[in-house]
Coordinates of C-alpha atoms and ligand atoms in Angstrom, one line a residue:
M1 CA 0.0 0.0 0.0
D2 CA 1.4 3.4 -0.8
L3 CA 1.5 6.1 1.8
E4 CA -1.4 8.1 0.2
D5 CA -3.6 4.9 0.2
I6 CA -2.8 4.4 3.9
E7 CA -3.8 8.0 4.7
I8 CA -7.0 7.6 2.8
H9 CA -7.7 4.4 4.7
L10 CA -7.2 6.2 8.0
L11 CA -9.2 9.2 6.9
L12 CA -12.2 7.0 6.1
E13 CA -11.9 5.1 9.4
G14 CA -11.8 8.4 11.2
I15 CA -14.9 9.7 9.5
Y16 CA -16.7 6.5 10.2
L17 CA -15.8 6.6 13.9
H18 CA -16.6 10.3 14.3
Y19 CA -19.6 10.9 12.0
G20 CA -20.9 7.3 11.4
Y21 CA -20.6 7.8 7.6
D22 CA -19.2 4.8 6.0
F23 CA -17.3 5.5 2.7
R24 CA -15.0 2.5 3.2
Q25 CA -16.7 0.4 0.5
Y26 CA -17.0 3.0 -2.2
A27 CA -15.4 2.1 -5.5
P28 CA -11.7 3.0 -4.7
S29 CA -10.4 4.7 -7.8
S30 CA -13.0 7.4 -8.2
L31 CA -13.1 7.8 -4.4
K32 CA -9.4 8.6 -4.3
R33 CA -9.6 11.0 -7.1
R34 CA -12.5 12.9 -5.4
I35 CA -10.7 13.1 -2.1
L36 CA -7.5 14.5 -3.7
D37 CA -9.7 17.0 -5.7
F38 CA -11.4 18.1 -2.5
A39 CA -8.1 18.5 -0.7
R40 CA -6.9 20.8 -3.5
L41 CA -10.2 22.7 -3.5
E42 CA -9.9 23.3 0.3
A43 CA -6.2 24.2 -0.2
V44 CA -5.1 21.6 2.3
D45 CA -1.7 20.1 1.8
G46 CA -2.1 16.3 2.1
I47 CA -4.6 13.8 3.3
S48 CA -3.6 13.7 7.0
L49 CA -4.1 17.5 7.3
L50 CA -7.4 17.1 5.6
Q51 CA -8.4 14.4 8.1
A52 CA -7.6 16.8 11.0
R53 CA -9.8 19.5 9.4
L54 CA -12.7 17.2 8.5
L55 CA -12.9 15.7 12.0
R56 CA -13.0 19.1 13.7
D57 CA -15.2 21.0 11.2
P58 CA -18.7 19.7 10.5
A59 CA -19.3 22.4 7.8
C60 CA -16.2 21.2 6.0
F61 CA -17.5 17.6 6.4
E62 CA -20.8 18.5 4.7
R63 CA -18.8 20.0 1.8
F64 CA -16.8 16.8 1.7
V65 CA -19.9 14.6 1.5
L66 CA -21.1 16.7 -1.4
A67 CA -17.8 16.5 -3.1
L68 CA -17.5 12.7 -2.7
T69 CA -20.9 11.8 -4.0
V70 CA -22.0 12.2 -7.6
N71 CA -25.3 14.1 -7.5
V72 CA -26.1 14.3 -11.2
T73 CA -29.7 13.7 -11.9
A74 CA -32.5 14.9 -14.2
M75 CA -36.3 14.9 -14.6
F76 CA -37.5 11.9 -16.5
R77 CA -33.9 10.6 -16.9
D78 CA -33.8 7.6 -19.3
P79 CA -37.4 8.3 -20.7
P80 CA -38.0 4.6 -21.7
F81 CA -37.8 3.7 -18.0
Y82 CA -40.9 5.8 -17.4
I83 CA -42.7 4.2 -20.3
A84 CA -41.9 0.8 -18.9
F85 CA -43.0 1.9 -15.4
R86 CA -46.4 3.0 -16.7
R87 CA -46.8 -0.2 -18.7
R88 CA -45.5 -2.8 -16.3
V89 CA -45.6 -1.4 -12.8
V90 CA -48.6 0.9 -12.7
P91 CA -51.1 -1.9 -13.4
L92 CA -49.8 -3.8 -10.5
L93 CA -49.9 -0.8 -8.2
R94 CA -53.6 -0.1 -9.1
T95 CA -54.5 -3.3 -7.3
Y96 CA -53.2 -1.9 -3.9
P97 CA -55.4 0.4 -1.7
F98 CA -52.2 2.1 -0.3
I99 CA -48.8 2.3 -2.0
R100 CA -45.5 2.9 -0.3
I101 CA -42.5 3.9 -2.4
W102 CA -38.9 4.4 -1.5
H103 CA -36.5 6.5 -3.7
A104 CA -33.1 5.7 -2.3
G105 CA -30.3 8.1 -3.4
C106 CA -32.8 10.7 -4.6
S107 CA -30.2 13.5 -4.9
T108 CA -31.9 16.9 -5.6
G109 CA -35.3 15.3 -6.1
E110 CA -35.9 15.7 -9.9
E111 CA -36.5 11.9 -10.2
V112 CA -38.9 11.9 -7.3
Y113 CA -41.0 14.7 -8.8
S114 CA -41.0 12.9 -12.1
L115 CA -42.5 9.9 -10.6
A116 CA -45.0 12.0 -8.7
I117 CA -46.1 13.5 -12.0
L118 CA -46.5 10.1 -13.6
L119 CA -48.5 8.8 -10.6
K120 CA -50.8 11.8 -10.8
E121 CA -51.3 11.3 -14.5
E122 CA -52.2 7.7 -13.8
G123 CA -54.7 8.8 -11.1
I124 CA -53.0 6.9 -8.2
Y125 CA -50.8 9.6 -6.6
D126 CA -53.4 10.1 -3.8
R127 CA -52.9 6.5 -2.7
C128 CA -49.1 6.8 -2.6
R129 CA -46.7 7.8 0.1
I130 CA -43.2 8.4 -1.2
Y131 CA -40.1 8.3 1.0
A132 CA -37.2 9.9 -0.7
T133 CA -33.8 9.6 0.9
D134 CA -30.2 10.5 0.4
I135 CA -27.0 10.5 2.4
N136 CA -26.5 14.1 1.7
E137 CA -28.4 16.8 3.6
A138 CA -27.3 19.6 1.1
V139 CA -29.1 17.9 -1.9
L140 CA -32.1 17.1 0.3
R141 CA -32.5 20.8 1.1
R142 CA -32.8 21.5 -2.6
A143 CA -35.1 18.6 -3.2
R144 CA -37.5 19.8 -0.4
S145 CA -37.7 23.3 -2.0
G146 CA -39.0 21.9 -5.3
I147 CA -37.4 25.0 -7.0
Y148 CA -35.0 24.5 -9.9
P149 CA -33.4 26.8 -12.5
L150 CA -36.0 27.5 -15.2
K151 CA -33.6 26.9 -18.0
M152 CA -32.9 23.4 -16.7
V153 CA -36.5 22.5 -16.2
E154 CA -37.4 23.7 -19.7
A155 CA -34.7 21.4 -21.1
Y156 CA -36.5 18.4 -19.4
E157 CA -39.5 19.0 -21.6
S158 CA -38.1 16.6 -24.3
N159 CA -37.4 13.9 -21.6
Y160 CA -41.0 14.3 -20.5
A161 CA -42.4 13.9 -24.0
G162 CA -40.0 10.9 -24.6
A163 CA -41.5 9.4 -21.4
R164 CA -45.0 9.7 -22.9
G165 CA -46.1 12.4 -20.5
K166 CA -49.8 13.1 -20.9
G167 CA -49.6 16.9 -20.9
V168 CA -46.7 19.4 -21.0
L169 CA -44.2 19.7 -18.3
S170 CA -45.0 23.4 -17.8
D171 CA -48.4 22.3 -16.4
Y172 CA -46.5 21.3 -13.3
Y173 CA -44.6 24.5 -12.4
T174 CA -44.9 28.2 -12.2
E175 CA -42.2 30.5 -13.4
K176 CA -40.8 33.1 -11.2
Y177 CA -37.8 35.2 -12.4
E178 CA -35.3 32.5 -13.5
S179 CA -36.8 29.7 -11.4
A180 CA -39.4 27.0 -11.9
I181 CA -41.4 26.4 -8.8
L182 CA -43.0 22.9 -8.9
R183 CA -46.6 22.7 -7.9
A184 CA -47.0 22.2 -4.1
S185 CA -49.6 19.4 -4.8
L186 CA -46.7 17.3 -6.2
R187 CA -45.0 17.4 -2.9
E188 CA -48.0 16.6 -0.7
N189 CA -47.2 12.8 -0.4
I190 CA -43.4 13.0 -0.5
L191 CA -41.2 12.9 2.6
F192 CA -37.5 13.8 2.1
S193 CA -35.2 12.5 4.8
Q194 CA -31.6 11.5 5.4
H195 CA -30.7 7.8 5.1
N196 CA -27.3 6.2 4.6
L197 CA -27.4 3.0 2.5
A198 CA -24.0 2.0 3.8
S199 CA -24.9 2.0 7.4
D200 CA -28.6 2.5 8.1
G201 CA -31.2 -0.2 8.3
S202 CA -34.7 -0.7 6.9
F203 CA -37.4 1.7 8.1
N204 CA -40.6 0.5 6.4
E205 CA -42.0 -2.1 4.1
F206 CA -42.4 -0.9 0.5
N207 CA -44.3 -1.8 -2.6
V208 CA -41.7 -0.2 -4.8
I209 CA -38.1 0.7 -4.3
L210 CA -36.2 2.9 -6.8
C211 CA -32.5 3.1 -6.5
R212 CA -31.1 4.3 -9.8
N213 CA -27.5 5.3 -10.5
V214 CA -26.3 4.9 -7.0
L215 CA -24.9 1.3 -6.7
I216 CA -22.4 1.9 -9.5
Y217 CA -20.4 4.0 -7.0
F218 CA -20.2 1.1 -4.5
N219 CA -17.9 -1.9 -4.4
K220 CA -19.4 -5.4 -4.7
A221 CA -19.6 -6.0 -0.9
L222 CA -21.5 -2.7 -0.4
Q223 CA -23.8 -3.5 -3.3
D224 CA -24.6 -6.8 -1.7
R225 CA -25.4 -5.1 1.6
V226 CA -27.7 -2.8 -0.1
H227 CA -29.5 -5.6 -2.0
E228 CA -30.0 -7.3 1.3
L229 CA -31.5 -4.1 2.7
F230 CA -33.8 -3.7 -0.3
Y231 CA -34.9 -7.3 -0.1
G232 CA -35.8 -6.9 3.6
S233 CA -37.6 -3.7 2.8
L234 CA -39.8 -4.9 0.0
C235 CA -43.1 -6.7 0.5
M236 CA -43.7 -9.9 -1.4
F237 CA -44.2 -9.1 -5.1
G238 CA -42.7 -5.6 -4.5
I239 CA -40.8 -4.0 -7.3
L240 CA -37.2 -3.0 -7.4
C241 CA -36.0 -0.5 -10.0
L242 CA -32.3 0.0 -10.7
G243 CA -30.4 2.2 -13.1
S244 CA -29.6 1.3 -16.7
K245 CA -26.0 0.3 -15.8
E246 CA -27.0 -1.7 -12.6
T247 CA -28.2 -5.2 -12.2
L248 CA -29.3 -7.8 -9.7
K249 CA -27.2 -10.4 -11.5
L250 CA -24.6 -12.1 -9.3
S251 CA -26.1 -10.5 -6.2
P252 CA -26.9 -13.1 -3.5
R253 CA -30.6 -12.1 -3.9
E254 CA -30.7 -12.7 -7.6
S255 CA -32.9 -15.8 -7.4
D256 CA -35.4 -14.1 -5.1
Y257 CA -36.6 -11.8 -8.0
E258 CA -37.9 -12.1 -11.5
E259 CA -37.0 -9.5 -14.1
L260 CA -40.0 -7.7 -15.6
A261 CA -39.8 -7.8 -19.4
G262 CA -38.4 -4.9 -21.3
G263 CA -34.8 -4.7 -20.2
E264 CA -35.4 -1.7 -18.0
R265 CA -33.9 -3.2 -14.8
M266 CA -37.2 -3.7 -13.0
Y267 CA -37.4 -6.7 -10.8
R268 CA -40.3 -8.2 -8.8
R269 CA -39.7 -9.9 -5.5
T270 CA -41.0 -13.5 -5.8
A271 CA -39.5 -15.2 -2.8
Ligands
SAM301 C1 -26.0 10.0 -9.4 S1 -27.1 10.4 -8.1 C2 -28.5 9.5 -8.6 C3 -29.8 10.4 -8.5 C4 -31.0 9.7 -9.0 N1 -31.3 8.5 -8.3 C5 -31.0 9.5 -10.5 O1 -30.8 8.4 -11.0 O2 -31.1 10.5 -11.2 C6 -26.4 9.4 -6.7 C7 -27.0 9.8 -5.4 O3 -26.7 8.8 -4.4 C8 -26.4 9.4 -3.2 N2 -25.6 8.5 -2.3 C9 -24.3 8.2 -2.4 N3 -23.9 7.4 -1.4 C10 -25.1 7.2 -0.7 C11 -25.3 6.4 0.5 N4 -24.4 5.7 1.1 N5 -26.6 6.4 1.0 C12 -27.6 7.1 0.3 N6 -27.4 7.9 -0.8 C13 -26.1 7.9 -1.3 C14 -25.6 10.7 -3.6 O4 -25.6 11.6 -2.5 C15 -26.4 11.1 -4.9 O5 -27.3 12.1 -4.6

């Protein structure tokens, strides 16, 4: 192990002991690059000095969490996913009187509001309670606000059309100066809160869990932990939705699910 890797190892142990945040099983090469970038950004000379600062300065630690995690997201990201969700998952959900949904790793919330729009258009939003979680308090604050730069939201119009939205996206926001303010009715049944997939446990039983574009940043052991968590948090015949580059294949829970047709990484718990 070279010296820098030892320092990173100690840094991650220290953070885990002090803050309870476990980054020890994140994919190592991108983790190292992000830590070094963060040290440069904070003008700290070396990982050991960074460790001292992070352990004593919670504000610096919040910036660190933000720098370490990739928060890229979009409304109606991967439009075919939403077409498949309407076709394959919504008919199953219609059979339930009450529907619990968990968005794990929701980032700034665009994906959660996209699903809320879809559920409204399908007439089942009122029956849903959506729990949207992320490790990162800073992105959750933005998600709760439901306010996004207008230019960005306007650019999502083509995603929405590609996802076979039933109206126009502008039906769901009002414009104020350079911002798009999402309709408060979209937020009514959404609860945003902090949850760490690397260390926290199950907190409810869900009919649907969406965790898209999160597991790619974890190593295999952490991915397996999270699959165990999702399995324990899904009711029988519940649906798990992963990102387009993620799969249940080779996870210890693979045989407990069947894949819904369409290749959109949607799985139904069958055991
Ligand atoms: C690339 S974004 C994906 C956002 C959204 N799911 C999507 O597909 O557009 C990854 C998110 O996972 C979150 N994340 C990373 N590690 C996490 C952990 N241990 N527990 C919960 N969320 C985590 C990050 O903060 C980030 O917001």
